Amino acid sequence: MRFIVRYAYVVCALFVMSSYNNVAGQQSMRQKTNFELTSSLYAWEVHDEGIENILDNLSIAGINSVYLISPMHRERRPFIEGFPDGRQTYFFPHNPVRKEWMIEDSRVYHFPDMSMYGKIKPVQSDYKWLSDTNWLDVVIKAARARGMRVGAEVSHTYLSQSLMDQNPEWRQVNLDGTPGTNPCVNHPDVQEYLIALYSDLSKNYDIDYIMTCMYVFSGSAATRTTTCICPYCQEKAKSMGFDLTTAIPIMRDNAMAYPEVEQFTKFREDATTEIYQLIIDNMRKHNPRIEFRLNCLNNWNTGLNLARLTSHIGSVHMSTHQEQQGNPNTQRISRIRSVRHYVGPEIPILASVTTRLLSTPDIIRTMIKQSVDGGVQGIGIKHYDGTPFSRLRAVRNGLHENGVEGFSPILGIELETDMILKGFSRDFFLTENGVKLTEPEGTAWSSFTYQSGKYDIAITYTDEKQVKGSLEVLVGGRQVAKWDLTEDVDCWRRKVIPGIDIKNGEEIKLVASSSNNSIADKTVRVDFIEFIPK
Ligand SMILES: [Zn+2]
């Protein structure tokens, strides 16, 4: 199976070469096979939302691949750091247990096989509810049962700051002599740990790929904070024929001192290439079919040379998140071109499509068009945890509009724009546009404009604490579902009503009631009625 997938990628990629500057219509033809739509998952959201519920929600976009991040770096989720948005504070839109989560520093969320590790051991969460379950296993089992691809990600940082404070020799050293932020891959303990981590994941888990966006070196050329000049790097450089020890004072004195700066840059590239090759060679010893997916962070000048890694990497994922600021960004086009330039025609490229923060359905469609026109073989949703359902719908619609096979358009009705409303008003709640109930009872009508047939009906709505009410759905005057809002979860929910026969032209009616709405703006909210053909 894997061979077939790879062969299809090669065929696709050869087509890229032969039509590099062709029009979009022709380019979209090569997308018709094995297009991968993947999403990250985090252990806490799998705990909170449940894996089956998450995969159901991601099916809105047509997801066919997922990966669990283990280890994950410290960060507030949903992501907001350094984000200049005065409009709102971001919270998880569909997590029924918590509104936000401050992630612990560099913890793993699988059960590490400690016998594979040397001096440095992976660290699990301090929270029992996170450390007592093998979350990677949970994700793999559920994804496989649905026939999906599945992977793991090693995120930006893999050793915590506190571990490096206790063992400062593991830490990188900046050119000016100050301690760096990340561990140095030229320290033998760190190298041993990385090989063990990737080997553990490759050997003990039924995964198709390991993605990485770990930081290797920092800074460009010879700035104050360019890394690394630690004793292990000096020793390593000497063995490679570069006297880094003598070059350090020269580069501190003159950031353009050649050939030292050129030699230092080459050394960082050699070391980066070597660590990736070592990791991948060891992964393959345990699982010859596993794919190494390198996340290109647009960090070429830190030592990344994709051309030198094409013999080893299986695919390249690109983190292009600029659009989360709320504006289209054409950097995506040049970055896809850059990656293709260095990896050649055979390596699949996946571009991220940011669905969080100020991204919009229109911007998502633009991102997908630019990515598909640029010749990618897949898309990564960034990230499910902060993504309202409307943007998952935009992903599927964008893929369909751009001719990617296997992605049919979303069929459904927006309450705020497509229905006649009584007792509701327009509303914005947890990053989602919808309507809210303003009277004890509200009704929304529309007629069914699609082909007659059997459909699952999915309703997105909220079920807040303090709200006592119910929702009812009628098709052609027949009640097909009615449920009380008793979950008290303060977030968006999605209820699927299975197997309903609907005729073209029939009336679709939604009735919401609440005996105590508008207490501190808590009321019944509804956004979308989706029809999923059976
Ligand atoms: Zn170093």
GROMACS .gro file of N, CA, C and O and ligand atoms in nm, residues 171-173 184-187 217 228-234 267, ligand 1:
model
   65
  171ARG      N    1   2.313   2.263   2.693
  171ARG     CA    2   2.255   2.383   2.632
  171ARG      C    3   2.348   2.441   2.524
  171ARG      O    4   2.469   2.438   2.538
  172GLN      N    5   2.290   2.496   2.420
  172GLN     CA    6   2.369   2.566   2.319
  172GLN      C    7   2.429   2.694   2.379
  172GLN      O    8   2.380   2.746   2.478
  173VAL      N    9   2.535   2.742   2.316
  173VAL     CA   10   2.597   2.868   2.357
  173VAL      C   11   2.592   2.964   2.238
  173VAL      O   12   2.628   2.928   2.125
  184CYS      N   13   2.206   2.142   2.249
  184CYS     CA   14   2.295   2.133   2.134
  184CYS      C   15   2.301   1.989   2.082
  184CYS      O   16   2.337   1.898   2.157
  185VAL      N   17   2.271   1.972   1.954
  185VAL     CA   18   2.269   1.838   1.894
  185VAL      C   19   2.409   1.779   1.882
  185VAL      O   20   2.423   1.660   1.852
  186ASN      N   21   2.512   1.862   1.903
  186ASN     CA   22   2.648   1.808   1.899
  186ASN      C   23   2.696   1.754   2.035
  186ASN      O   24   2.805   1.697   2.044
  187HIS      N   25   2.612   1.772   2.139
  187HIS     CA   26   2.645   1.707   2.267
  187HIS      C   27   2.605   1.560   2.255
  187HIS      O   28   2.491   1.530   2.218
  217PHE      N   29   1.965   2.475   1.523
  217PHE     CA   30   2.044   2.592   1.562
  217PHE      C   31   1.960   2.719   1.548
  217PHE      O   32   1.856   2.718   1.481
  228CYS      N   33   2.595   2.747   1.723
  228CYS     CA   34   2.635   2.725   1.861
  228CYS      C   35   2.788   2.722   1.866
  228CYS      O   36   2.854   2.676   1.772
  229ILE      N   37   2.844   2.773   1.978
  229ILE     CA   38   2.992   2.770   1.992
  229ILE      C   39   3.033   2.692   2.117
  229ILE      O   40   3.141   2.714   2.171
  230CYS      N   41   2.945   2.601   2.164
  230CYS     CA   42   2.976   2.524   2.285
  230CYS      C   43   3.102   2.438   2.262
  230CYS      O   44   3.143   2.417   2.147
  231PRO      N   45   3.164   2.387   2.370
  231PRO     CA   46   3.286   2.307   2.353
  231PRO      C   47   3.267   2.187   2.260
  231PRO      O   48   3.359   2.150   2.187
  232TYR      N   49   3.146   2.130   2.261
  232TYR     CA   50   3.121   2.013   2.175
  232TYR      C   51   3.117   2.054   2.028
  232TYR      O   52   3.161   1.980   1.941
  233CYS      N   53   3.064   2.173   2.002
  233CYS     CA   54   3.064   2.224   1.865
  233CYS      C   55   3.206   2.257   1.820
  233CYS      O   56   3.244   2.230   1.705
  234GLN      N   57   3.286   2.315   1.911
  234GLN     CA   58   3.424   2.347   1.875
  234GLN      C   59   3.503   2.220   1.840
  234GLN      O   60   3.578   2.217   1.742
  267PHE      N   61   2.955   2.479   0.868
  267PHE     CA   62   2.960   2.386   0.981
  267PHE      C   63   2.820   2.360   1.037
  267PHE      O   64   2.782   2.246   1.065
  535ZN      ZN   65   2.701   2.324   2.051
   0.00000   0.00000   0.00000
